[in-house]
Amino acid sequence: MEKVKNKLTPFMFLIAAIAATAGLLFGYDTGVISGAILFITKAFHLTHTVEEFVVSVVLLGAVFGAATSGSVADSLGRRLTILITSILFAIGSIGCASAHNVHLLIAYRFVIGYAIGVASYTAPLYISEISPPHIRGGLVSMNQLMITVGIFLSYIIDYSFSNTEGWRWMLVIGVVPACILFIGMLFLPETPRWLLSRKKNDKASSILKKILNKDNVEPEVEEITASFAKKEGSWKDLFAPWMRPALIVGFMLAFLQQFTGINTVIYYAPTIFQFAGFETAQVAILATAGVGLVNMGMTVVAIWLLDKVGRKPLLYVGMAGMTLSLGVLGLAFKFTALSGALKWIAVGSLVVYVASFAISLGPIFWLMIAEIYPLHIRGRAMSLATLSCWLFNMMVSSTFLTLIDKLGKSGTFWLYAIVAGLGIIFCYFYVPETKGHTLEEIEEHLRSRKHLGHLGVKEL
Ligand code: BGC
């Protein structure tokens, strides 16, 4: 097929921006509880265990959402799945904000979690299938950017409503992006790839023409049609031997994204800053907002670089940065002689850590799982990788404080550092370079049983 370098058109930008509102909901609804929980606990006189459950039931919902929706995304289509999810987000937010007892609150938090589980992969899936190959990395990663924006906004909103103890306001604000997503998606097209898989060729061609900005899209239509003509989509295909390398890459990237500790920082940053000697909660919260800003800023850098330098170099640099900064953070907690400087070393290493995550495992996990699976089972395969990501997230965030008790602070951060360091070796051998390849070329490589980790490496 002729190789054209695609430029970002306003049409493509708009499509990606609207779909990425799902990422904003993901970030906002996972982040907002950290501030709201203080007042919820007070209002409903919660015990410690119930309080923890109100926080973590969102993760449980996300696990269910990711686990049960893969075949829905494949059969109903990507667009309709996102539309339904936006309604769930709205119901969940209104329900939480108006809950008059803790049972209702937990039920609606589960609904929100469910929606997050579905949205977390259907938005990257949608953007990936509708993007031209040469700008796909940046466009899909707009979703990750919106996750970081959502987390940051949730800190600000929590802070603004904290003096009036307005937890209901904090929770209901999620309705606004949910409505934007719903209304926006009403106007967006279904992805050409899904349409072609349903034999809606005319519609698919007209969308491809707009996206690729050219009149003759026959070669693309043929290439996409050929890719799914080979197999029916079933759960059995998902576990076929030729699919295994792609399943392993998705599973391992999910493991690395979570077991290098990102959510201990996102959820517990104020606690870590207090361990390091910042006395007042307010300063600790301010430092946390700083971490949120760095996360956002560096995701913009990732968007800019992903389609220029490729996915693998960013993984190496980012994961090396994560290994080093976690190592230094561990050292700082080990040597009490450093205690005066400790708080600044803690801030410095957390900033480097988050920046390194934001240019590597943050966006690249979601991007890669939207690229490496074959069209006919893409929804199911992504839902499986996403399910592992949410399970790992639950495992890491629920063991962080216990690990600190058992291994000490240094031991805990070093453990995450070791995972990040070993992860670089995995990425070197097994993760493909998908930069510039069409989804169909990636699929063809996988089907031909060539080593997945060799795709695109010679071009680096
Ligand atoms: C991860 C989340 C994390 C967020 C932080 C996402 O890619 O999946 O677990 O909280 O990045 O920016």
mmCIF file of N, CA, C and O and ligand atoms in Angstrom, residues 26 144 147-148 151 257-258 262-263 266 295 357 362 366 389 393, ligand 1:
data_model
loop_
_atom_site.group_PDB
_atom_site.id
_atom_site.type_symbol
_atom_site.label_atom_id
_atom_site.label_comp_id
_atom_site.label_asym_id
_atom_site.label_seq_id
_atom_site.Cartn_x
_atom_site.Cartn_y
_atom_site.Cartn_z
ATOM 1 N N PHE A 26 -12.491 8.746 33.460
ATOM 2 C CA PHE A 26 -11.675 7.723 34.122
ATOM 3 C C PHE A 26 -10.827 8.412 35.207
ATOM 4 O O PHE A 26 -10.831 8.033 36.385
ATOM 5 N N GLN A 144 -4.901 9.130 27.350
ATOM 6 C CA GLN A 144 -4.086 9.123 28.576
ATOM 7 C C GLN A 144 -3.921 10.553 29.109
ATOM 8 O O GLN A 144 -3.973 10.787 30.306
ATOM 9 N N ILE A 147 -6.841 11.404 31.004
ATOM 10 C CA ILE A 147 -6.859 10.726 32.315
ATOM 11 C C ILE A 147 -6.110 11.614 33.316
ATOM 12 O O ILE A 147 -6.601 11.889 34.417
ATOM 13 N N THR A 148 -4.949 12.106 32.896
ATOM 14 C CA THR A 148 -4.148 12.929 33.824
ATOM 15 C C THR A 148 -4.848 14.259 34.096
ATOM 16 O O THR A 148 -4.799 14.768 35.206
ATOM 17 N N ILE A 151 -7.528 13.519 36.659
ATOM 18 C CA ILE A 151 -6.980 13.348 38.013
ATOM 19 C C ILE A 151 -6.665 14.730 38.601
ATOM 20 O O ILE A 151 -7.027 15.049 39.742
ATOM 21 N N GLN A 257 2.811 -1.724 34.188
ATOM 22 C CA GLN A 257 2.224 -0.408 34.447
ATOM 23 C C GLN A 257 1.802 -0.291 35.911
ATOM 24 O O GLN A 257 1.961 0.746 36.540
ATOM 25 N N GLN A 258 1.277 -1.365 36.467
ATOM 26 C CA GLN A 258 0.748 -1.285 37.828
ATOM 27 C C GLN A 258 1.775 -1.681 38.892
ATOM 28 O O GLN A 258 1.856 -1.052 39.937
ATOM 29 N N ILE A 262 2.638 3.045 40.219
ATOM 30 C CA ILE A 262 2.120 4.384 39.889
ATOM 31 C C ILE A 262 0.954 4.803 40.792
ATOM 32 O O ILE A 262 0.890 5.939 41.247
ATOM 33 N N ASN A 263 0.060 3.865 41.098
ATOM 34 C CA ASN A 263 -1.111 4.311 41.851
ATOM 35 C C ASN A 263 -0.857 4.461 43.347
ATOM 36 O O ASN A 263 -1.658 5.080 44.036
ATOM 37 N N ILE A 266 -0.268 8.061 42.897
ATOM 38 C CA ILE A 266 -1.480 8.810 42.568
ATOM 39 C C ILE A 266 -2.441 8.819 43.765
ATOM 40 O O ILE A 266 -3.027 9.846 44.095
ATOM 41 N N ASN A 295 2.576 15.056 35.664
ATOM 42 C CA ASN A 295 1.982 13.924 34.948
ATOM 43 C C ASN A 295 1.332 14.412 33.640
ATOM 44 O O ASN A 295 1.536 13.848 32.563
ATOM 45 N N PHE A 357 7.084 7.857 34.073
ATOM 46 C CA PHE A 357 5.888 7.037 33.806
ATOM 47 C C PHE A 357 5.072 7.664 32.676
ATOM 48 O O PHE A 357 4.587 6.978 31.775
ATOM 49 N N GLY A 362 2.640 4.827 31.052
ATOM 50 C CA GLY A 362 1.313 5.452 31.141
ATOM 51 C C GLY A 362 0.586 5.359 29.814
ATOM 52 O O GLY A 362 -0.385 4.602 29.655
ATOM 53 N N TRP A 366 -1.842 1.542 27.096
ATOM 54 C CA TRP A 366 -3.165 1.671 26.453
ATOM 55 C C TRP A 366 -3.049 1.725 24.937
ATOM 56 O O TRP A 366 -3.892 1.209 24.205
ATOM 57 N N CYS A 389 -5.100 -5.245 33.992
ATOM 58 C CA CYS A 389 -4.611 -3.959 34.506
ATOM 59 C C CYS A 389 -5.363 -3.542 35.771
ATOM 60 O O CYS A 389 -4.772 -3.139 36.774
ATOM 61 N N ASN A 393 -3.986 -3.261 39.537
ATOM 62 C CA ASN A 393 -4.168 -1.978 40.239
ATOM 63 C C ASN A 393 -4.716 -2.234 41.648
ATOM 64 O O ASN A 393 -4.202 -1.715 42.650
HETATM 65 C C1 BGC B 1 -3.124 4.056 34.574
HETATM 66 C C2 BGC B 1 -3.765 4.432 35.871
HETATM 67 C C3 BGC B 1 -3.033 5.616 36.475
HETATM 68 C C4 BGC B 1 -2.926 6.748 35.482
HETATM 69 C C5 BGC B 1 -2.055 7.850 36.021
HETATM 70 C C6 BGC B 1 -3.105 5.250 33.657
HETATM 71 O O1 BGC B 1 -2.501 4.904 32.448
HETATM 72 O O2 BGC B 1 -3.836 2.989 33.973
HETATM 73 O O3 BGC B 1 -3.760 3.314 36.726
HETATM 74 O O4 BGC B 1 -3.716 6.070 37.619
HETATM 75 O O5 BGC B 1 -2.384 6.294 34.266
HETATM 76 O O6 BGC B 1 -1.825 8.859 35.095
#
